């Protein structure tokens, strides 16, 4: 706490501001309004972590999830620990995982300095959707034409009704943006073997400007669906 | 003053006891806002490529035409009705390849009989194919039903032979 904050803090302590215990310890006693403000500041320290948790939930579970979570908890006197943290029965119906984003973070917090009085708190977290993220740059955009050429050649020369998927696990070198790993996922790949061989060779030569790399495109699994538009006889 | 000290301590203790027995209720009205951005839209897949046209069912190799389906006759020597599609395809091929001005149809006959009988039978078999092509729209003047006689291998082999081609310049005109 900065010096001016301490002055402000002391000025806003209620009466009796300090209670001298029989044991000689000095404990703080906050007015309700100040208690609320201090507790809010404490909780907001975890907003970034909860946002990250929310972000993961949107990416992995439900991209449209939003809503409110009401959490009841207590602040123990003298220790400042947050205890009995539980989602309020009155909380709107919100995915359990989102509620856990909040309760897991609260579990590690403590009010410092503690207060002589125990507090019963009810806070609400509103999960709000922002604008949609921009898609990451495609590391294989430059190889797309070559992959399609492999497929078109096969249609023309071997089997005009061939189709299927090519699935690879890949990783790019973060320094150069070149393909460092490219492994065929055999179980999921259904494209004809000659197309797979030709297309993976094209994908291995893919490259992305390292400045455009992020956690979403640096590595992962990629599926290329190879399909054709049926030939329409003229006339 | 010394007589007051126990009283002061007692009051301080009582004050602490009273203070500690109270519970502060904290319930702010404004929620804590947590905002995150939905993930980017799924990356579009590869575009579909156009399927190549089916291979021609009629192919020319030199002066001979090959079909991807053998023309067959029943025991009485009647052209099977299952060949409508391939004959229509052959008619389309002839319509496209106008440089072929004459196509001769040859079918060897099978079974017992004199040479003369085979000649007639062979002619009749070829004529059925010619008639079917004419019915499919081919100019009769471009078709010849040849008589080639008896088969040497016991099969009614059908040969489609290009017996006259137009000069390239003449076709362009």
Tab-separated table of C-alpha atoms in Angstrom:
chain	number	residue	atom	x	y	z
A	1	UNK	CA	0.000	0.000	0.000
A	2	UNK	CA	1.529	3.394	-1.030
A	3	UNK	CA	1.986	6.127	1.537
A	4	UNK	CA	-0.878	8.326	0.281
A	5	UNK	CA	-3.054	5.226	0.153
A	6	UNK	CA	-2.223	4.585	3.776
A	7	UNK	CA	-3.312	8.124	4.693
A	8	UNK	CA	-6.512	7.720	2.762
A	9	UNK	CA	-6.971	4.306	4.268
A	10	UNK	CA	-6.525	5.610	7.823
A	11	UNK	CA	-8.788	8.545	7.223
A	12	UNK	CA	-11.548	6.220	6.138
A	13	UNK	CA	-11.238	3.793	9.029
A	14	UNK	CA	-14.318	3.908	11.117
A	15	UNK	CA	-14.635	4.430	14.864
A	16	UNK	CA	-13.336	2.664	16.707
A	17	UNK	CA	-10.664	2.419	14.013
A	18	UNK	CA	-8.287	0.398	16.054
A	19	UNK	CA	-9.159	-1.954	18.775
A	20	UNK	CA	-6.477	-2.793	21.251
A	21	UNK	CA	-6.928	-6.333	22.324
A	22	UNK	CA	-6.298	-7.593	25.799
A	23	UNK	CA	-3.411	-9.521	24.355
A	24	UNK	CA	-1.858	-6.302	23.089
A	25	UNK	CA	-2.478	-7.040	19.375
A	26	UNK	CA	-3.650	-4.188	17.128
A	27	UNK	CA	-6.496	-5.147	14.791
A	28	UNK	CA	-8.402	-3.147	12.178
A	29	UNK	CA	-12.067	-2.610	12.036
A	30	UNK	CA	-13.496	-1.278	8.785
A	31	UNK	CA	-16.748	0.473	8.213
A	32	UNK	CA	-19.062	-1.595	5.927
A	33	UNK	CA	-18.597	0.739	2.969
A	34	UNK	CA	-14.837	0.670	3.260
A	35	UNK	CA	-14.873	-3.068	3.846
A	36	UNK	CA	-16.814	-3.475	0.603
A	37	UNK	CA	-14.365	-1.302	-1.293
A	38	UNK	CA	-11.338	-3.128	0.031
A	39	UNK	CA	-12.819	-6.535	-0.603
A	40	UNK	CA	-13.800	-5.528	-4.131
A	41	UNK	CA	-10.250	-4.414	-4.845
A	42	UNK	CA	-8.965	-7.712	-3.491
A	43	UNK	CA	-11.295	-9.726	-5.688
A	44	UNK	CA	-10.560	-7.682	-8.787
A	45	UNK	CA	-6.927	-8.690	-8.462
A	46	UNK	CA	-8.073	-12.041	-9.805
A	47	UNK	CA	-10.117	-10.669	-12.671
A	48	UNK	CA	-7.328	-11.330	-15.162
A	49	UNK	CA	-7.088	-14.980	-14.134
A	50	UNK	CA	-10.862	-15.357	-14.288
A	51	UNK	CA	-10.870	-13.742	-17.740
A	52	UNK	CA	-8.300	-16.283	-18.887
A	53	UNK	CA	-10.479	-19.064	-17.487
A	54	UNK	CA	-13.516	-17.594	-19.282
A	55	UNK	CA	-11.518	-17.301	-22.480
A	56	UNK	CA	-10.565	-20.979	-22.293
A	57	UNK	CA	-14.179	-21.919	-21.691
A	58	UNK	CA	-15.274	-19.964	-24.758
A	59	UNK	CA	-12.607	-21.625	-26.883
A	60	UNK	CA	-13.047	-25.158	-25.661
A	61	UNK	CA	-16.639	-25.500	-24.519
A	62	UNK	CA	-19.124	-22.898	-25.603
A	63	UNK	CA	-18.246	-19.835	-27.696
A	64	UNK	CA	-21.521	-18.145	-26.736
A	65	UNK	CA	-21.438	-18.678	-22.971
A	66	UNK	CA	-22.238	-15.650	-20.856
A	67	UNK	CA	-24.178	-14.831	-17.722
A	68	UNK	CA	-23.761	-14.058	-14.055
A	69	UNK	CA	-22.396	-16.013	-11.142
A	70	UNK	CA	-23.352	-15.038	-7.597
A	71	UNK	CA	-20.953	-16.300	-4.943
A	72	UNK	CA	-21.353	-16.250	-1.174
A	73	UNK	CA	-18.352	-16.417	1.091
A	74	UNK	CA	-17.095	-15.326	4.446
A	75	UNK	CA	-14.040	-13.346	5.447
A	76	UNK	CA	-12.633	-14.691	8.656
A	77	UNK	CA	-11.957	-12.258	11.448
A	78	UNK	CA	-8.326	-11.808	12.393
A	79	UNK	CA	-6.947	-13.983	9.542
A	80	UNK	CA	-8.739	-12.393	6.589
A	81	UNK	CA	-9.100	-15.781	4.900
A	82	UNK	CA	-11.994	-16.304	2.501
A	83	UNK	CA	-13.964	-19.347	3.597
A	84	UNK	CA	-17.242	-21.120	2.896
A	85	UNK	CA	-17.017	-20.092	-0.743
A	86	UNK	CA	-20.041	-21.350	-2.600
A	87	UNK	CA	-22.217	-20.423	-5.519
A	88	UNK	CA	-25.385	-18.830	-4.243
A	89	UNK	CA	-28.584	-20.817	-4.636
A	90	UNK	CA	-30.003	-17.611	-6.100
A	91	UNK	CA	-27.335	-17.479	-8.791
A	92	UNK	CA	-28.662	-17.515	-12.346
A	93	UNK	CA	-28.112	-20.770	-14.152
A	94	UNK	CA	-24.586	-20.538	-15.459
A	95	UNK	CA	-22.229	-23.296	-16.612
A	96	UNK	CA	-20.574	-24.932	-13.624
A	97	UNK	CA	-17.160	-24.521	-15.158
A	98	UNK	CA	-17.623	-20.746	-15.306
A	99	UNK	CA	-18.627	-20.664	-11.631
A	100	UNK	CA	-15.518	-22.681	-10.841
A	101	UNK	CA	-13.424	-20.047	-12.625
A	102	UNK	CA	-14.497	-17.726	-9.776
A	103	UNK	CA	-14.564	-20.004	-6.767
A	104	UNK	CA	-11.156	-21.542	-7.509
A	105	UNK	CA	-9.580	-18.101	-7.599
A	106	UNK	CA	-11.273	-16.900	-4.391
A	107	UNK	CA	-10.029	-19.933	-2.546
A	108	UNK	CA	-6.494	-18.571	-2.503
A	109	UNK	CA	-7.287	-15.025	-1.332
A	110	UNK	CA	-7.049	-13.360	2.077
A	111	UNK	CA	-7.865	-9.840	3.186
A	112	UNK	CA	-4.716	-8.100	4.326
A	113	UNK	CA	-4.639	-6.584	6.834
A	114	UNK	CA	-7.416	-8.643	8.364
A	115	UNK	CA	-10.357	-7.160	10.162
A	116	UNK	CA	-11.541	-7.731	13.692
A	117	UNK	CA	-14.951	-8.470	12.341
A	118	UNK	CA	-16.024	-11.444	10.307
A	119	UNK	CA	-17.772	-10.542	7.092
A	120	UNK	CA	-20.437	-12.300	5.111
A	121	UNK	CA	-20.085	-11.352	1.481
A	122	UNK	CA	-22.093	-11.819	-1.681
A	123	UNK	CA	-20.451	-10.819	-4.938
A	124	UNK	CA	-21.633	-11.139	-8.490
A	125	UNK	CA	-19.425	-11.738	-11.503
A	126	UNK	CA	-20.882	-10.837	-14.872
A	127	UNK	CA	-19.383	-12.794	-17.774
A	128	UNK	CA	-19.735	-10.644	-20.849
A	129	UNK	CA	-18.822	-11.493	-24.441
A	130	UNK	CA	-16.548	-9.089	-26.261
A	131	UNK	CA	-16.004	-8.883	-29.992
A	132	UNK	CA	-14.942	-12.023	-31.787
A	133	UNK	CA	-11.220	-12.700	-32.032
A	134	UNK	CA	-9.512	-12.358	-35.372
A	135	UNK	CA	-8.459	-15.667	-36.874
A	136	UNK	CA	-4.770	-16.478	-36.663
A	137	UNK	CA	-2.657	-16.413	-39.794
A	138	UNK	CA	-2.795	-19.693	-41.680
A	139	UNK	CA	0.634	-21.359	-41.831
A	140	UNK	CA	-0.474	-23.512	-44.739
A	141	UNK	CA	-2.085	-20.824	-46.875
A	142	UNK	CA	0.895	-20.837	-49.232
A	143	UNK	CA	0.759	-24.607	-49.651
A	144	UNK	CA	-2.949	-24.755	-50.406
A	145	UNK	CA	-2.547	-24.494	-54.164
A	146	UNK	CA	-0.016	-27.329	-54.236
A	147	UNK	CA	-2.243	-29.554	-52.086
A	148	UNK	CA	-5.170	-28.956	-54.411
A	149	UNK	CA	-2.972	-29.689	-57.418
A	150	UNK	CA	-2.057	-33.073	-55.884
A	151	UNK	CA	-5.733	-33.831	-55.475
A	152	UNK	CA	-6.761	-32.599	-58.932
A	153	UNK	CA	-4.055	-34.698	-60.588
A	154	UNK	CA	-5.318	-37.768	-58.773
A	155	UNK	CA	-8.901	-37.074	-59.839
A	156	UNK	CA	-7.843	-36.649	-63.421
A	157	UNK	CA	-5.416	-39.534	-63.682
A	158	UNK	CA	-6.464	-42.177	-61.160
A	159	UNK	CA	-9.912	-41.894	-59.650
A	160	UNK	CA	-12.290	-39.124	-60.589
A	161	UNK	CA	-14.473	-39.899	-57.567
A	162	UNK	CA	-11.749	-39.906	-54.916
A	163	UNK	CA	-12.281	-37.777	-51.836
A	164	UNK	CA	-11.258	-37.831	-48.194
A	165	UNK	CA	-9.462	-36.001	-45.444
A	166	UNK	CA	-5.818	-35.412	-44.758
A	167	UNK	CA	-5.129	-34.870	-41.048
A	168	UNK	CA	-1.740	-33.815	-39.728
A	169	UNK	CA	-0.234	-32.752	-36.426
A	170	UNK	CA	2.197	-29.929	-36.972
A	171	UNK	CA	4.516	-27.546	-35.189
A	172	UNK	CA	6.301	-24.523	-36.569
A	173	UNK	CA	9.750	-23.344	-35.533
A	174	UNK	CA	9.063	-20.171	-33.503
A	175	UNK	CA	12.313	-18.614	-34.710
A	176	UNK	CA	11.981	-19.225	-38.434
A	177	UNK	CA	8.297	-19.996	-38.958
A	178	UNK	CA	9.236	-23.103	-40.958
A	179	UNK	CA	7.563	-26.447	-40.408
A	180	UNK	CA	9.503	-28.229	-37.657
A	181	UNK	CA	7.158	-31.185	-37.293
A	182	UNK	CA	4.548	-32.682	-39.599
A	183	UNK	CA	3.070	-36.023	-38.644
A	184	UNK	CA	0.279	-37.773	-40.467
A	185	UNK	CA	-2.657	-38.789	-38.261
A	186	UNK	CA	-3.225	-42.115	-39.968
A	187	UNK	CA	-6.368	-43.054	-38.068
A	188	UNK	CA	-8.184	-39.945	-39.216
A	189	UNK	CA	-6.758	-39.663	-42.730
A	190	UNK	CA	-9.046	-41.040	-45.421
A	191	UNK	CA	-7.585	-39.437	-48.541
A	192	UNK	CA	-5.948	-41.764	-51.107
A	193	UNK	CA	-2.334	-42.621	-50.313
A	194	UNK	CA	-0.813	-40.985	-53.441
A	195	UNK	CA	-2.619	-37.732	-52.631
A	196	UNK	CA	-1.466	-37.910	-49.010
A	197	UNK	CA	2.129	-38.432	-50.072
A	198	UNK	CA	2.058	-35.567	-52.548
A	199	UNK	CA	0.164	-33.189	-50.245
A	200	UNK	CA	2.287	-33.793	-47.140
A	201	UNK	CA	5.378	-32.995	-49.189
A	202	UNK	CA	3.740	-29.689	-50.110
A	203	UNK	CA	2.772	-28.985	-46.488
A	204	UNK	CA	6.304	-29.665	-45.278
A	205	UNK	CA	7.498	-26.725	-47.317
A	206	UNK	CA	4.985	-24.344	-45.691
A	207	UNK	CA	6.294	-21.268	-43.938
A	208	UNK	CA	4.832	-18.430	-41.885
A	209	UNK	CA	6.342	-15.105	-40.913
A	210	UNK	CA	7.405	-15.640	-37.249
A	211	UNK	CA	5.804	-12.282	-36.380
A	212	UNK	CA	2.430	-13.808	-37.235
A	213	UNK	CA	2.821	-16.800	-34.952
A	214	UNK	CA	0.783	-17.094	-31.788
A	215	UNK	CA	-0.367	-19.923	-29.567
A	216	UNK	CA	-3.249	-20.640	-31.905
A	217	UNK	CA	-1.229	-21.332	-35.051
A	218	UNK	CA	2.222	-22.354	-33.853
A	219	UNK	CA	1.232	-25.972	-33.439
A	220	UNK	CA	-1.819	-28.178	-33.504
A	221	UNK	CA	-3.863	-30.528	-35.602
A	222	UNK	CA	-5.023	-29.585	-39.047
A	223	UNK	CA	-7.604	-31.257	-41.238
A	224	UNK	CA	-7.709	-30.749	-44.985
A	225	UNK	CA	-10.959	-31.953	-46.509
A	226	UNK	CA	-10.447	-32.869	-50.150
A	227	UNK	CA	-13.652	-32.736	-52.133
A	228	UNK	CA	-14.857	-31.999	-55.620
A	229	UNK	CA	-17.833	-30.392	-57.275
A	230	UNK	CA	-19.467	-33.037	-59.482
A	231	UNK	CA	-18.959	-32.694	-63.207
A	232	UNK	CA	-21.993	-31.262	-64.978
A	233	UNK	CA	-22.277	-32.463	-68.564
A	234	UNK	CA	-22.761	-29.524	-70.900
A	235	UNK	CA	-25.948	-29.376	-72.888
B	1	UNK	CA	-6.011	7.639	38.037
B	2	UNK	CA	-4.764	4.254	39.147
B	3	UNK	CA	-8.240	3.467	40.381
B	4	UNK	CA	-9.582	4.168	36.915
B	5	UNK	CA	-7.130	1.839	35.076
B	6	UNK	CA	-9.058	-1.407	35.640
B	7	UNK	CA	-12.218	0.322	34.469
B	8	UNK	CA	-10.528	1.550	31.279
B	9	UNK	CA	-9.138	-1.888	30.522
B	10	UNK	CA	-12.492	-3.422	31.173
B	11	UNK	CA	-14.192	-0.976	28.836
B	12	UNK	CA	-11.562	-1.592	26.138
B	13	UNK	CA	-12.050	-5.306	26.443
B	14	UNK	CA	-15.777	-4.933	26.290
B	15	UNK	CA	-15.453	-2.712	23.230
B	16	UNK	CA	-13.365	-5.350	21.505
B	17	UNK	CA	-15.746	-8.099	22.471
B	18	UNK	CA	-18.698	-6.120	21.186
B	19	UNK	CA	-16.841	-5.215	18.002
B	20	UNK	CA	-15.763	-8.783	17.282
B	21	UNK	CA	-19.203	-10.150	17.829
B	22	UNK	CA	-20.606	-8.106	14.973
B	23	UNK	CA	-20.590	-9.312	11.388
B	24	UNK	CA	-20.100	-7.017	8.465
B	25	UNK	CA	-22.315	-7.740	5.519
B	26	UNK	CA	-20.718	-7.025	2.156
B	27	UNK	CA	-22.925	-7.170	-0.907
B	28	UNK	CA	-22.056	-4.635	-3.587
B	29	UNK	CA	-24.744	-3.931	-6.139
B	30	UNK	CA	-22.445	-3.696	-9.124
B	31	UNK	CA	-21.139	-6.991	-10.448
B	32	UNK	CA	-17.481	-7.504	-11.289
B	33	UNK	CA	-17.281	-7.474	-15.068
B	34	UNK	CA	-15.379	-10.292	-16.712
B	35	UNK	CA	-15.041	-9.904	-20.441
B	36	UNK	CA	-13.502	-12.308	-22.916
B	37	UNK	CA	-13.609	-12.553	-26.668
B	38	UNK	CA	-15.238	-15.482	-28.386
B	39	UNK	CA	-12.845	-17.560	-30.476
B	40	UNK	CA	-12.319	-16.706	-34.105
B	41	UNK	CA	-14.643	-18.227	-36.654
B	42	UNK	CA	-13.489	-21.613	-37.904
B	43	UNK	CA	-11.008	-21.445	-40.725
B	44	UNK	CA	-12.708	-22.116	-44.066
B	45	UNK	CA	-11.823	-25.458	-45.583
B	46	UNK	CA	-10.096	-26.024	-48.875
B	47	UNK	CA	-12.269	-25.093	-51.831
B	48	UNK	CA	-13.793	-27.952	-53.759
B	49	UNK	CA	-12.050	-28.689	-57.019
B	50	UNK	CA	-14.012	-29.360	-60.212
B	51	UNK	CA	-14.402	-33.023	-60.974
B	52	UNK	CA	-12.863	-33.910	-64.325
B	53	UNK	CA	-15.308	-35.056	-66.978
B	54	UNK	CA	-15.799	-38.806	-67.206
B	55	UNK	CA	-13.506	-40.555	-69.680
B	56	UNK	CA	-15.015	-40.970	-73.088
B	57	UNK	CA	-16.857	-44.254	-73.487
B	58	UNK	CA	-15.818	-44.203	-77.111
B	59	UNK	CA	-12.154	-44.008	-77.968
B	60	UNK	CA	-10.475	-43.928	-81.336
B	61	UNK	CA	-7.234	-45.705	-81.914
B	62	UNK	CA	-6.092	-45.301	-85.472
B	63	UNK	CA	-8.986	-46.373	-87.645
B	64	UNK	CA	-10.683	-48.440	-84.982
B	65	UNK	CA	-13.241	-47.275	-82.450
B	66	UNK	CA	-13.433	-48.969	-79.052
B	67	UNK	CA	-16.428	-48.952	-76.759
B	68	UNK	CA	-16.218	-49.477	-72.994
B	69	UNK	CA	-19.090	-51.943	-73.313
B	70	UNK	CA	-19.129	-54.906	-75.679
B	71	UNK	CA	-22.123	-55.055	-78.018
B	72	UNK	CA	-23.830	-58.418	-77.683
B	73	UNK	CA	-26.591	-60.388	-79.373
B	74	UNK	CA	-28.972	-62.977	-77.981
B	75	UNK	CA	-29.195	-66.587	-79.176
B	76	UNK	CA	-31.468	-65.606	-82.044
B	77	UNK	CA	-28.992	-63.012	-83.185
B	78	UNK	CA	-30.984	-59.998	-81.928
B	79	UNK	CA	-28.987	-57.008	-80.673
B	80	UNK	CA	-29.406	-56.782	-76.907
B	81	UNK	CA	-31.618	-53.925	-75.768
B	82	UNK	CA	-29.171	-53.169	-72.937
B	83	UNK	CA	-26.892	-51.209	-75.255
B	84	UNK	CA	-29.047	-48.132	-75.755
B	85	UNK	CA	-26.728	-45.967	-73.632
B	86	UNK	CA	-23.496	-46.920	-75.349
B	87	UNK	CA	-25.056	-46.646	-78.804
B	88	UNK	CA	-26.355	-43.179	-77.890
B	89	UNK	CA	-22.823	-42.341	-76.704
B	90	UNK	CA	-21.403	-43.583	-80.005
B	91	UNK	CA	-23.955	-41.445	-81.869
B	92	UNK	CA	-22.816	-38.408	-79.835
B	93	UNK	CA	-19.200	-39.220	-80.593
B	94	UNK	CA	-19.952	-39.318	-84.309
B	95	UNK	CA	-21.839	-36.041	-84.036
B	96	UNK	CA	-18.787	-34.451	-82.417
B	97	UNK	CA	-16.186	-36.038	-84.672
B	98	UNK	CA	-17.509	-34.838	-87.975
B	99	UNK	CA	-14.259	-35.659	-89.751
B	100	UNK	CA	-15.379	-39.293	-89.630
B	101	UNK	CA	-17.480	-39.405	-92.756
B	102	UNK	CA	-17.877	-43.171	-92.910
B	103	UNK	CA	-17.978	-45.794	-90.187
B	104	UNK	CA	-18.143	-49.415	-91.183
B	105	UNK	CA	-19.701	-51.869	-88.774
B	106	UNK	CA	-18.409	-55.437	-88.960
B	107	UNK	CA	-19.862	-58.337	-86.982
B	108	UNK	CA	-18.773	-61.941	-87.379
B	109	UNK	CA	-21.528	-64.526	-87.294
B	110	UNK	CA	-21.436	-67.787	-85.381
B	111	UNK	CA	-22.982	-71.224	-85.625
B	112	UNK	CA	-23.344	-73.728	-88.418
B	113	UNK	CA	-24.158	-72.838	-91.970
B	114	UNK	CA	-22.767	-72.267	-95.400
B	115	UNK	CA	-20.470	-69.429	-96.277
B	116	UNK	CA	-23.362	-67.723	-98.011
B	117	UNK	CA	-25.523	-68.137	-94.925
B	118	UNK	CA	-22.819	-66.623	-92.735
B	119	UNK	CA	-22.415	-63.763	-95.131
B	120	UNK	CA	-26.123	-62.979	-94.848
B	121	UNK	CA	-26.151	-63.489	-91.088
B	122	UNK	CA	-23.090	-61.284	-90.608
B	123	UNK	CA	-24.682	-58.564	-92.706
B	124	UNK	CA	-27.891	-58.801	-90.661
B	125	UNK	CA	-26.024	-58.452	-87.380
B	126	UNK	CA	-24.150	-55.363	-88.557
B	127	UNK	CA	-27.321	-53.875	-89.972
B	128	UNK	CA	-28.972	-53.984	-86.526
B	129	UNK	CA	-26.195	-51.794	-85.138
B	130	UNK	CA	-26.389	-49.425	-88.071
B	131	UNK	CA	-30.141	-49.149	-87.662
B	132	UNK	CA	-29.779	-48.464	-83.973
B	133	UNK	CA	-27.283	-45.691	-84.709
B	134	UNK	CA	-29.552	-44.185	-87.332
B	135	UNK	CA	-32.369	-44.275	-84.800
B	136	UNK	CA	-30.039	-42.426	-82.441
B	137	UNK	CA	-29.633	-39.657	-84.982
B	138	UNK	CA	-26.625	-40.628	-87.080
B	139	UNK	CA	-26.865	-39.867	-90.787
B	140	UNK	CA	-27.360	-43.213	-92.551
B	141	UNK	CA	-24.943	-42.124	-95.271
B	142	UNK	CA	-22.111	-42.186	-92.768
B	143	UNK	CA	-22.694	-45.815	-91.823
B	144	UNK	CA	-21.920	-49.045	-93.630
B	145	UNK	CA	-23.021	-52.495	-92.495
B	146	UNK	CA	-20.313	-54.817	-93.789
B	147	UNK	CA	-20.543	-58.530	-94.198
B	148	UNK	CA	-17.439	-60.225	-92.847
B	149	UNK	CA	-18.708	-63.799	-92.565
B	150	UNK	CA	-18.162	-66.441	-89.942
B	151	UNK	CA	-16.255	-65.935	-86.737
B	152	UNK	CA	-13.066	-67.920	-86.290
B	153	UNK	CA	-13.243	-67.981	-82.508
B	154	UNK	CA	-16.963	-68.594	-82.069
B	155	UNK	CA	-17.597	-65.049	-80.826
B	156	UNK	CA	-19.745	-62.381	-82.446
B	157	UNK	CA	-16.960	-59.821	-82.395
B	158	UNK	CA	-18.003	-56.313	-83.373
B	159	UNK	CA	-15.501	-54.078	-85.125
B	160	UNK	CA	-16.157	-50.401	-85.736
B	161	UNK	CA	-13.824	-49.224	-88.425
B	162	UNK	CA	-13.392	-45.695	-89.706
B	163	UNK	CA	-13.298	-46.160	-93.433
B	164	UNK	CA	-13.350	-42.558	-94.585
B	165	UNK	CA	-12.214	-39.285	-93.031
B	166	UNK	CA	-12.724	-35.791	-94.278
B	167	UNK	CA	-9.682	-33.624	-94.955
B	168	UNK	CA	-9.026	-31.227	-92.070
B	169	UNK	CA	-9.539	-28.171	-94.284
B	170	UNK	CA	-12.803	-29.555	-95.570
B	171	UNK	CA	-14.056	-30.062	-92.018
B	172	UNK	CA	-13.218	-26.456	-91.095
B	173	UNK	CA	-15.243	-25.227	-94.039
